[in-house]
Tab-separated table of C-alpha atoms and ligand atoms in Angstrom:
chain	number	residue	atom	x	y	z
A	5	MET	CA	10.590	40.288	-18.723
A	6	SER	CA	14.139	42.137	-18.859
A	7	LYS	CA	17.138	40.156	-17.641
A	8	PRO	CA	16.627	39.747	-13.996
A	9	ALA	CA	19.257	41.010	-11.712
A	10	ILE	CA	22.100	38.890	-10.137
A	11	THR	CA	20.302	38.691	-6.989
A	12	THR	CA	17.142	37.117	-8.918
A	13	GLN	CA	19.011	34.799	-10.865
A	14	LEU	CA	20.793	33.473	-7.875
A	15	VAL	CA	17.288	32.498	-6.562
A	16	HIS	CA	15.708	30.970	-9.402
A	17	ALA	CA	18.633	29.927	-12.043
A	18	GLY	CA	18.408	26.283	-12.880
A	19	GLU	CA	15.280	25.418	-11.151
A	20	ARG	CA	11.988	24.012	-12.745
A	21	ARG	CA	13.680	22.576	-15.752
A	22	PRO	CA	11.277	20.407	-17.834
A	23	LEU	CA	11.676	16.689	-17.149
A	24	PRO	CA	13.778	14.483	-19.464
A	25	VAL	CA	12.104	12.671	-21.918
A	26	GLY	CA	14.133	9.240	-21.049
A	27	LEU	CA	12.515	7.586	-17.938
A	28	PRO	CA	15.201	7.543	-15.224
A	29	VAL	CA	16.021	3.753	-14.562
A	30	ALA	CA	16.262	4.461	-10.875
A	31	ASN	CA	13.586	6.380	-9.067
A	32	PRO	CA	14.687	10.040	-8.477
A	33	ILE	CA	14.945	12.058	-5.180
A	34	TYR	CA	12.129	14.348	-5.481
A	35	THR	CA	13.753	16.880	-2.676
A	36	THR	CA	10.611	19.317	-3.122
A	37	ALA	CA	8.231	20.749	-0.788
A	38	THR	CA	5.703	21.899	-3.254
A	39	TYR	CA	4.782	21.715	-6.992
A	40	THR	CA	4.053	24.580	-9.614
A	41	TYR	CA	1.436	24.287	-12.549
A	42	ASP	CA	0.859	26.466	-15.702
A	43	SER	CA	-2.409	28.038	-14.339
A	44	MET	CA	-4.278	28.564	-11.003
A	45	ALA	CA	-7.040	26.791	-12.633
A	46	GLU	CA	-4.822	23.622	-12.645
A	47	ILE	CA	-3.671	24.073	-9.042
A	48	ASP	CA	-7.663	24.253	-8.208
A	49	LYS	CA	-8.359	21.026	-9.445
A	50	ILE	CA	-5.697	19.205	-7.639
A	51	PHE	CA	-6.645	21.018	-4.502
A	52	ALA	CA	-10.324	19.520	-5.122
A	53	GLY	CA	-8.678	16.042	-5.911
A	54	ASP	CA	-10.228	16.306	-9.474
A	55	ALA	CA	-6.948	15.395	-10.971
A	56	PRO	CA	-4.694	13.571	-8.786
A	57	ASP	CA	-1.057	15.012	-8.780
A	58	TYR	CA	1.435	16.241	-6.494
A	59	ILE	CA	0.698	19.595	-4.556
A	60	TYR	CA	2.442	19.767	-1.451
A	61	SER	CA	4.954	16.806	0.072
A	62	ARG	CA	3.318	16.279	3.345
A	63	ASN	CA	0.215	15.143	1.264
A	64	GLY	CA	2.476	13.038	-1.284
A	65	ASN	CA	5.886	12.778	-2.717
A	66	PRO	CA	6.810	10.764	-5.801
A	67	THR	CA	9.879	9.408	-4.037
A	68	VAL	CA	7.709	8.195	-1.208
A	69	ALA	CA	5.201	7.080	-3.364
A	70	ALA	CA	7.922	4.628	-4.900
A	71	LEU	CA	8.308	3.156	-1.671
A	72	GLU	CA	4.642	3.040	-0.941
A	73	GLU	CA	3.984	1.141	-4.195
A	74	ALA	CA	6.912	-1.209	-3.526
A	75	MET	CA	5.422	-2.051	-0.078
A	76	THR	CA	1.858	-2.606	-1.731
A	77	VAL	CA	3.087	-5.027	-3.914
A	78	ILE	CA	5.464	-6.868	-1.801
A	79	GLU	CA	2.808	-7.362	0.990
A	80	ASP	CA	-0.038	-7.854	-1.394
A	81	GLY	CA	-2.113	-5.175	-0.325
A	82	THR	CA	-4.672	-2.445	-1.610
A	83	ALA	CA	-2.754	0.564	-0.406
A	84	ALA	CA	0.457	1.668	1.624
A	85	PHE	CA	1.348	4.850	3.248
A	86	ALA	CA	4.742	5.585	4.766
A	87	TYR	CA	5.684	7.492	7.831
A	88	SER	CA	8.766	8.971	9.651
A	89	SER	CA	9.049	6.022	12.055
A	90	GLY	CA	7.596	2.695	12.674
A	91	MET	CA	6.016	4.036	15.974
A	92	ALA	CA	4.245	6.694	13.601
A	93	ALA	CA	3.249	3.907	11.456
A	94	LEU	CA	1.624	1.915	14.104
A	95	HIS	CA	-0.025	5.311	15.393
A	96	ALA	CA	-1.548	5.886	11.687
A	97	ALA	CA	-2.887	2.327	11.572
A	98	LEU	CA	-4.408	2.540	15.062
A	99	PHE	CA	-6.221	5.585	14.122
A	100	ALA	CA	-7.437	4.046	11.014
A	101	CYS	CA	-9.484	1.879	13.323
A	102	GLU	CA	-11.667	4.573	14.628
A	103	LEU	CA	-10.922	4.023	18.249
A	104	SER	CA	-13.159	6.074	20.260
A	105	PRO	CA	-13.501	6.965	23.897
A	106	GLY	CA	-14.336	3.506	25.757
A	107	ALA	CA	-12.939	1.120	23.009
A	108	ILE	CA	-10.626	-1.455	23.861
A	109	VAL	CA	-7.667	-2.700	22.163
A	110	LEU	CA	-6.496	-6.431	22.795
A	111	ALA	CA	-2.730	-6.203	22.611
A	112	SER	CA	-0.425	-9.354	22.422
A	113	ALA	CA	1.142	-9.401	25.890
A	114	ASP	CA	4.755	-9.386	24.274
A	115	LEU	CA	4.494	-6.420	22.193
A	116	TYR	CA	7.305	-4.288	21.374
A	117	GLY	CA	7.683	-1.879	24.504
A	118	ALA	CA	7.138	1.406	22.736
A	119	SER	CA	3.924	-0.035	21.200
A	120	PHE	CA	2.442	-0.370	24.606
A	121	GLU	CA	3.642	3.043	25.926
A	122	LEU	CA	1.657	4.558	22.802
A	123	LEU	CA	-1.362	2.445	23.723
A	124	TYR	CA	-1.323	3.483	27.356
A	125	LYS	CA	0.215	7.159	27.060
A	126	ILE	CA	-1.080	8.404	23.886
A	127	PHE	CA	-4.452	6.306	23.207
A	128	GLY	CA	-5.180	5.851	26.956
A	129	ILE	CA	-5.290	9.799	27.210
A	130	PHE	CA	-8.466	9.719	24.742
A	131	GLY	CA	-10.252	6.844	26.618
A	132	VAL	CA	-8.979	3.869	24.793
A	133	LYS	CA	-8.773	0.735	27.032
A	134	THR	CA	-5.654	-1.578	26.328
A	135	VAL	CA	-5.920	-5.304	27.420
A	136	THR	CA	-3.313	-7.993	27.253
A	137	ALA	CA	-3.527	-11.730	26.441
A	138	ASP	CA	-1.332	-14.416	25.209
A	139	PHE	CA	-1.815	-14.375	21.625
A	140	SER	CA	-0.550	-18.145	21.280
A	141	ASP	CA	-3.327	-19.380	23.105
A	142	ILE	CA	-5.806	-19.480	20.611
A	143	ASN	CA	-8.795	-20.921	22.673
A	144	ALA	CA	-8.378	-18.563	25.576
A	145	LEU	CA	-8.053	-15.668	23.188
A	146	ARG	CA	-11.270	-16.587	21.291
A	147	GLU	CA	-12.970	-16.424	24.721
A	148	LYS	CA	-11.459	-13.261	25.791
A	149	VAL	CA	-12.406	-11.625	22.600
A	150	ALA	CA	-16.283	-12.885	22.767
A	151	GLN	CA	-16.119	-11.583	26.408
A	152	ILE	CA	-14.530	-8.122	25.871
A	153	LYS	CA	-15.584	-7.412	22.145
A	154	PRO	CA	-12.351	-5.254	21.474
A	155	ARG	CA	-12.356	-2.987	18.456
A	156	VAL	CA	-8.660	-3.991	17.854
A	157	LEU	CA	-6.459	-6.841	18.094
A	158	LEU	CA	-2.738	-6.138	17.914
A	159	ALA	CA	-0.019	-8.558	17.440
A	160	GLU	CA	3.411	-9.329	16.038
A	161	THR	CA	4.213	-12.061	13.337
A	162	ILE	CA	7.199	-12.785	15.337
A	163	SER	CA	7.108	-11.888	18.923
A	164	ASN	CA	10.115	-10.004	20.671
A	165	PRO	CA	12.206	-11.050	22.440
A	166	LEU	CA	11.112	-14.664	22.701
A	167	LEU	CA	10.424	-15.080	19.083
A	168	LYS	CA	6.943	-16.907	19.107
A	169	ILE	CA	4.836	-17.036	16.056
A	170	CYS	CA	1.499	-15.547	15.930
A	171	ASP	CA	-1.020	-17.801	13.947
A	172	ILE	CA	-2.344	-14.794	12.067
A	173	GLU	CA	-5.119	-16.888	10.213
A	174	ALA	CA	-6.683	-17.719	13.428
A	175	CYS	CA	-6.318	-14.308	15.140
A	176	ALA	CA	-8.020	-12.886	12.004
A	177	GLU	CA	-10.967	-15.190	12.200
A	178	ILE	CA	-11.313	-14.533	15.916
A	179	ALA	CA	-11.320	-10.645	15.394
A	180	HIS	CA	-13.821	-10.675	12.488
A	181	GLU	CA	-16.143	-12.603	14.463
A	182	VAL	CA	-16.772	-9.558	16.883
A	183	GLY	CA	-16.114	-7.137	13.964
A	184	ALA	CA	-12.819	-6.042	15.187
A	185	ARG	CA	-9.864	-5.369	13.188
A	186	LEU	CA	-6.552	-7.014	13.129
A	187	ILE	CA	-2.973	-4.987	12.958
A	188	VAL	CA	-0.053	-7.177	12.471
A	189	ASP	CA	3.177	-5.661	13.334
A	190	ASN	CA	5.455	-7.579	10.771
A	191	THR	CA	8.788	-5.891	11.306
A	192	PHE	CA	10.681	-9.118	12.658
A	193	ALA	CA	9.455	-11.066	9.587
A	194	THR	CA	9.371	-9.002	6.593
A	195	PRO	CA	7.193	-9.525	3.620
A	196	PHE	CA	9.744	-11.911	2.673
A	197	LEU	CA	8.985	-14.295	5.278
A	198	CYS	CA	5.458	-13.474	5.719
A	199	GLN	CA	2.416	-11.459	4.104
A	200	PRO	CA	-0.070	-11.111	6.999
A	201	LEU	CA	-2.770	-9.620	4.701
A	202	LYS	CA	-3.111	-12.921	2.811
A	203	PHE	CA	-3.807	-14.410	6.166
A	204	GLY	CA	-6.787	-11.993	6.921
A	205	ALA	CA	-4.876	-9.360	8.917
A	206	ASP	CA	-6.590	-5.616	8.024
A	207	PHE	CA	-3.370	-3.833	8.269
A	208	ALA	CA	0.451	-4.947	8.150
A	209	VAL	CA	2.690	-2.471	10.189
A	210	HIS	CA	6.413	-2.114	9.486
A	211	SER	CA	9.316	-0.521	11.491
A	212	ALA	CA	11.385	-0.008	7.771
A	213	THR	CA	14.208	0.938	10.165
A	214	LYS	CA	15.027	-2.911	10.486
A	215	TYR	CA	14.860	-5.082	7.979
A	216	LEU	CA	13.614	-3.172	4.808
A	217	GLY	CA	16.313	-0.602	5.451
A	218	GLY	CA	18.785	-3.074	6.581
A	219	HIS	CA	21.751	-0.780	6.942
A	220	THR	CA	21.118	1.343	10.377
A	221	ASP	CA	21.137	4.415	8.158
A	222	ALA	CA	17.329	5.224	7.883
A	223	MET	CA	14.351	5.304	10.003
A	224	GLY	CA	10.777	4.958	8.814
A	225	GLY	CA	7.582	3.013	8.840
A	226	VAL	CA	4.988	1.855	6.533
A	227	VAL	CA	1.349	0.532	7.029
A	228	VAL	CA	-0.245	-1.414	4.319
A	229	ALA	CA	-3.945	-1.990	4.050
A	230	GLY	CA	-5.916	-4.778	2.865
A	231	GLU	CA	-9.100	-2.710	2.032
A	232	GLU	CA	-9.317	0.188	-0.018
A	233	LEU	CA	-11.772	2.009	2.601
A	234	ASP	CA	-8.754	2.421	5.219
A	235	ARG	CA	-7.103	4.880	2.624
A	236	PRO	CA	-8.768	8.276	3.444
A	237	ALA	CA	-7.851	7.351	7.494
A	238	LEU	CA	-4.446	6.794	6.541
A	239	ILE	CA	-3.755	9.594	4.133
A	240	GLY	CA	-5.548	11.853	6.991
A	241	VAL	CA	-2.905	10.993	9.523
A	242	MET	CA	-0.090	11.456	6.842
A	243	LYS	CA	-1.520	15.184	6.317
A	244	LEU	CA	-2.747	16.368	9.797
A	245	VAL	CA	-0.218	14.588	11.978
A	246	GLY	CA	2.258	15.275	9.380
A	247	GLY	CA	4.807	12.359	10.605
A	248	VAL	CA	5.928	12.012	7.057
A	249	LEU	CA	8.819	10.106	5.562
A	250	SER	CA	11.697	12.110	4.414
A	251	VAL	CA	12.584	11.837	0.594
A	252	TRP	CA	16.135	10.522	1.697
A	253	GLU	CA	14.782	8.022	3.910
A	254	ALA	CA	12.198	6.639	1.327
A	255	HIS	CA	15.284	6.443	-1.073
A	256	GLN	CA	17.224	4.435	1.399
A	257	ILE	CA	14.685	2.162	2.012
A	258	LEU	CA	13.624	1.348	-1.528
A	259	ARG	CA	17.168	0.766	-2.039
A	260	GLY	CA	17.347	-1.617	0.829
A	261	ILE	CA	14.156	-3.541	0.035
A	262	LYS	CA	16.089	-4.461	-3.294
A	263	THR	CA	18.389	-6.764	-1.464
A	264	LEU	CA	15.912	-7.991	1.116
A	265	ALA	CA	15.612	-11.593	-0.177
A	266	LEU	CA	19.360	-12.090	-0.262
A	267	ARG	CA	20.046	-10.585	3.022
A	268	ILE	CA	16.996	-12.596	4.549
A	269	GLU	CA	18.238	-15.813	3.111
A	270	ARG	CA	21.751	-15.538	4.283
A	271	GLN	CA	20.603	-13.895	7.956
A	272	CYS	CA	18.056	-17.040	8.107
A	273	ALA	CA	20.926	-19.641	7.280
A	274	ASN	CA	23.240	-18.040	9.716
A	275	ALA	CA	20.900	-17.769	12.503
A	276	ASN	CA	19.884	-21.306	11.984
A	277	CYS	CA	23.862	-22.423	12.163
A	278	LEU	CA	23.992	-20.174	15.469
A	279	ALA	CA	20.995	-21.705	17.150
A	280	GLU	CA	21.870	-25.194	16.163
A	281	TYR	CA	25.497	-24.363	17.682
A	282	LEU	CA	24.070	-22.718	20.696
A	283	SER	CA	21.590	-25.640	21.642
A	284	ASN	CA	24.158	-27.942	22.914
A	285	HIS	CA	26.399	-25.147	24.592
A	286	GLN	CA	27.389	-25.582	28.408
A	287	LYS	CA	26.794	-21.923	29.010
A	288	VAL	CA	23.424	-21.493	27.195
A	289	GLU	CA	20.131	-22.667	29.097
A	290	THR	CA	17.682	-22.059	26.451
A	291	VAL	CA	17.889	-21.020	22.766
A	292	PHE	CA	14.554	-19.359	21.439
A	293	TYR	CA	14.734	-19.704	17.568
A	294	PRO	CA	11.458	-20.462	15.775
A	295	GLY	CA	13.401	-22.594	13.197
A	296	LEU	CA	14.371	-25.166	15.831
A	297	ASN	CA	11.156	-25.694	17.410
A	298	SER	CA	9.735	-29.146	17.037
A	299	SER	CA	6.810	-28.718	19.307
A	300	ALA	CA	3.123	-28.440	18.580
A	301	GLU	CA	4.174	-24.529	17.686
A	302	ALA	CA	6.247	-25.911	14.713
A	303	LYS	CA	3.001	-26.495	12.807
A	304	VAL	CA	2.017	-22.958	13.059
A	305	ILE	CA	5.549	-21.935	12.071
A	306	ARG	CA	5.392	-23.829	9.200
A	307	ARG	CA	2.248	-22.440	7.891
A	308	VAL	CA	2.966	-18.674	8.887
A	309	LEU	CA	6.582	-18.283	7.703
A	310	ARG	CA	7.976	-18.931	4.283
A	311	GLU	CA	9.652	-22.432	4.247
A	312	PRO	CA	12.513	-23.212	5.411
A	313	PHE	CA	13.356	-20.077	7.264
A	314	GLY	CA	12.786	-19.581	11.095
A	315	GLY	CA	13.715	-15.726	10.853
A	316	ALA	CA	16.995	-14.325	11.688
A	317	LEU	CA	16.887	-13.484	15.690
A	318	VAL	CA	18.118	-15.867	18.072
A	319	SER	CA	17.632	-15.102	21.993
A	320	ILE	CA	19.413	-17.180	24.677
A	321	LYS	CA	19.405	-17.366	28.152
A	322	LEU	CA	22.287	-17.763	29.770
A	323	ILE	CA	22.984	-20.537	32.397
A	324	GLU	CA	23.983	-17.969	34.733
A	325	ASN	CA	20.804	-16.045	34.604
A	326	THR	CA	22.081	-12.595	35.808
A	327	ARG	CA	22.288	-9.313	34.095
A	328	GLU	CA	25.999	-9.438	35.217
A	329	ALA	CA	26.725	-12.596	33.338
A	330	ALA	CA	24.682	-11.114	30.072
A	331	PHE	CA	26.754	-7.917	30.423
A	332	ARG	CA	29.923	-9.645	30.878
A	333	PHE	CA	28.995	-11.832	27.611
A	334	MET	CA	28.072	-8.792	25.625
A	335	ASP	CA	31.062	-6.614	26.507
A	336	ALA	CA	33.494	-9.454	25.552
A	337	LEU	CA	31.961	-9.382	21.858
A	338	ASN	CA	34.209	-8.098	19.162
A	339	LEU	CA	32.621	-8.357	15.985
A	340	CYS	CA	28.811	-8.129	16.966
A	341	VAL	CA	27.812	-4.930	18.056
A	342	ARG	CA	25.922	-3.981	20.914
A	343	ALA	CA	23.082	-1.604	19.943
A	344	THR	CA	19.231	-1.501	20.381
A	345	SER	CA	18.088	-2.322	17.224
A	346	LEU	CA	17.734	-5.329	14.633
A	347	GLY	CA	17.619	-6.308	10.955
A	348	ASP	CA	20.912	-5.003	9.930
A	349	VAL	CA	23.682	-6.301	7.916
A	350	PHE	CA	25.551	-6.590	11.129
A	351	THR	CA	25.048	-8.907	13.643
A	352	SER	CA	23.715	-7.164	16.749
A	353	VAL	CA	23.116	-8.103	20.361
A	354	SER	CA	20.560	-6.332	22.796
A	355	HIS	CA	19.578	-6.880	26.233
A	356	PRO	CA	15.766	-6.797	26.416
A	357	ALA	CA	15.504	-6.293	30.300
A	358	ILE	CA	17.133	-3.024	30.163
A	359	SER	CA	16.054	-1.916	26.567
A	360	SER	CA	12.808	-2.999	25.186
A	361	HIS	CA	11.188	-4.074	28.256
A	362	ARG	CA	12.794	-1.706	30.561
A	363	GLU	CA	9.673	0.210	31.583
A	364	LEU	CA	7.991	-3.308	33.009
A	365	SER	CA	8.204	-4.053	36.580
A	366	PRO	CA	10.827	-7.115	37.336
A	367	ALA	CA	7.581	-9.078	38.164
A	368	LYS	CA	5.913	-8.358	34.824
A	369	ARG	CA	9.176	-9.419	33.070
A	370	ALA	CA	9.485	-12.412	35.046
A	371	ASN	CA	6.087	-13.316	34.217
A	372	LEU	CA	6.794	-12.765	30.368
A	373	GLY	CA	9.946	-14.942	30.623
A	374	ILE	CA	12.358	-12.118	29.992
A	375	SER	CA	14.887	-12.655	32.622
A	376	ASP	CA	18.264	-11.061	33.182
A	377	GLY	CA	20.305	-13.335	31.509
A	378	LEU	CA	18.104	-13.018	28.209
A	379	VAL	CA	20.107	-11.921	25.115
A	380	ARG	CA	18.768	-11.169	21.924
A	381	ILE	CA	20.818	-11.636	18.797
A	382	SER	CA	19.897	-10.051	15.170
A	383	VAL	CA	22.122	-12.065	13.004
A	384	GLY	CA	23.693	-10.261	10.161
A	385	ILE	CA	25.145	-11.475	6.786
A	386	GLU	CA	28.613	-11.986	7.912
A	387	ASP	CA	30.367	-15.081	7.953
A	388	ALA	CA	28.352	-17.686	9.988
A	389	ALA	CA	31.804	-19.214	11.079
A	390	ASP	CA	33.033	-15.520	12.398
A	391	ILE	CA	29.751	-14.964	14.234
A	392	ILE	CA	29.950	-18.217	16.024
A	393	ALA	CA	33.644	-17.865	16.983
A	394	ASP	CA	33.108	-14.307	18.355
A	395	ILE	CA	30.143	-15.437	20.417
A	396	GLU	CA	31.930	-18.684	21.349
A	397	GLN	CA	34.932	-16.518	22.904
A	398	ALA	CA	32.706	-13.843	24.670
A	399	LEU	CA	30.591	-16.807	26.489
A	400	PHE	CA	33.722	-17.812	28.091
A	401	LYS	CA	34.619	-14.545	29.508
B	24	PLP	C1	11.644	-0.955	16.175
B	24	PLP	C2	10.385	-1.392	16.163
B	24	PLP	C3	8.892	-0.644	16.300
B	24	PLP	C4	9.205	0.972	16.160
B	24	PLP	O1	10.032	1.429	15.118
B	24	PLP	P1	10.748	2.700	14.863
B	24	PLP	O2	11.146	2.898	13.363
B	24	PLP	O3	11.533	2.648	15.723
B	24	PLP	O4	9.837	3.778	15.422
B	24	PLP	C5	8.106	-1.283	16.327
B	24	PLP	N1	7.764	-2.574	16.380
B	24	PLP	C6	8.699	-3.668	16.433
B	24	PLP	C7	8.613	-4.734	16.151
B	24	PLP	C8	10.101	-2.999	16.170
B	24	PLP	O5	10.913	-3.701	16.143
C-alpha cells in the first residue's frame, strides 16, 4: 500500500498498536467500542461464542470486566455484571428472576423509593404484582410467603432510612421453601460488612454510586449472582436493554473499592461516636443506629453484619418533629453536605420525607415511621470531633 494521504493518516495514525509485553500493574481504561481481529474467521468464532473474547463493548469490556471480577470475589459469588446505575442493576436482577404476568414480588415495606417505582411503574405494566411486608417480623413473613407464593423476595441488608437489619438467612430459607428467589440490595452494608450470598441470597445488588465508588464522582450498579444459571439472563439484559457501565465509571468504582475497608472502618467508628453522642441529646428524640441496638434485634445484627460495625448511617428524629425544624437544622450545617446520596467520604445529610420517600402519602410515611423531623446522616471519614461539632451547633439553631 502506498503512503496514505494526510487525511487518512489523521484517522489511523497511532491506533491499534500491539499490546506491550509488560503487564500493566493498574488495569487500563479500554475506551473502545469495538474490536478487530486478523481474520473474519476469528470474528465469526467470537460471534458464535466458540472463542470467548471481546467483540463490542455493549457485550463486555475489559475495564468493566475487571470491576465485575472484583465484585465476584468480594461478594463471594459466581458471576457479576455491571450496569449504568443501581436501578439498572436492580432491573437486571428482577429480570433474571423470570417474572411473568401474574407473578408476585414480595418487597420489604421500607425499600429505597425508586425500587418501588421500578416495581410498580415498569414491572407493573407487564402484569407483575408487588406486595409489601415487614421483613423484620419473620413469622408473619413466613405465613405471607406460604399464602401468596411470590416469585421473588426483595430486601435491603440495612433498610432506609430507619436502618433495620434484614435476617437474610431466614429470608432465604423462607423464599426457597416456596421456590422463590431472594434479591438483597446490599448498597448500605457493602460486601465489607455483609455478604448476602453466603447467607443464601440468590442475588446481591449494589448501587456502586454509593460506598463502592465512595467519592460522589461515578454512577454505576452491579448484580452478583450466586448461581451460574443466572449468567445468561444478566448478560442478556446488558446486551439488549443496553444499560452498560461506562469504562470511566468502572475505573473510578474499581479504584474506590481498593479503599473500601479503610473508609468503612473509619466511617463506622465515626458513626458510632456520633450515634452515642446524639443518644443523650436534648434536641433528639430517637437515634436509629444498628450499632446502638441492644434489643432482640441485636442478635440478628451481630449475625448479619461484620463485627463490631453497625454501618455508617445514623438517622435521627428531632424532638421538634416538623419539617421546619429539620430544614432549620440541615440549613445550619457548615461541614456536612445537604445532598441526596450516601456512602461518600464526606458526611452528608438527607431528609427522607422530601426525597427518597416523597412519592408516598403522608399517612403511608407515618405508618413506616418516616416523620417530618427525621434526618438521615451518612457519616464520612472526616475527624469525628468536627462532624459532631457541626451537628451540635446546627441542632441549636
Ligand atoms: C441509590 C440506591 C439505589 C439506586 O442506585 P442508583 O445508582 O442511584 O441508580 C438503589 N438502592 C439503594 C439502597 C440505594 O441507596
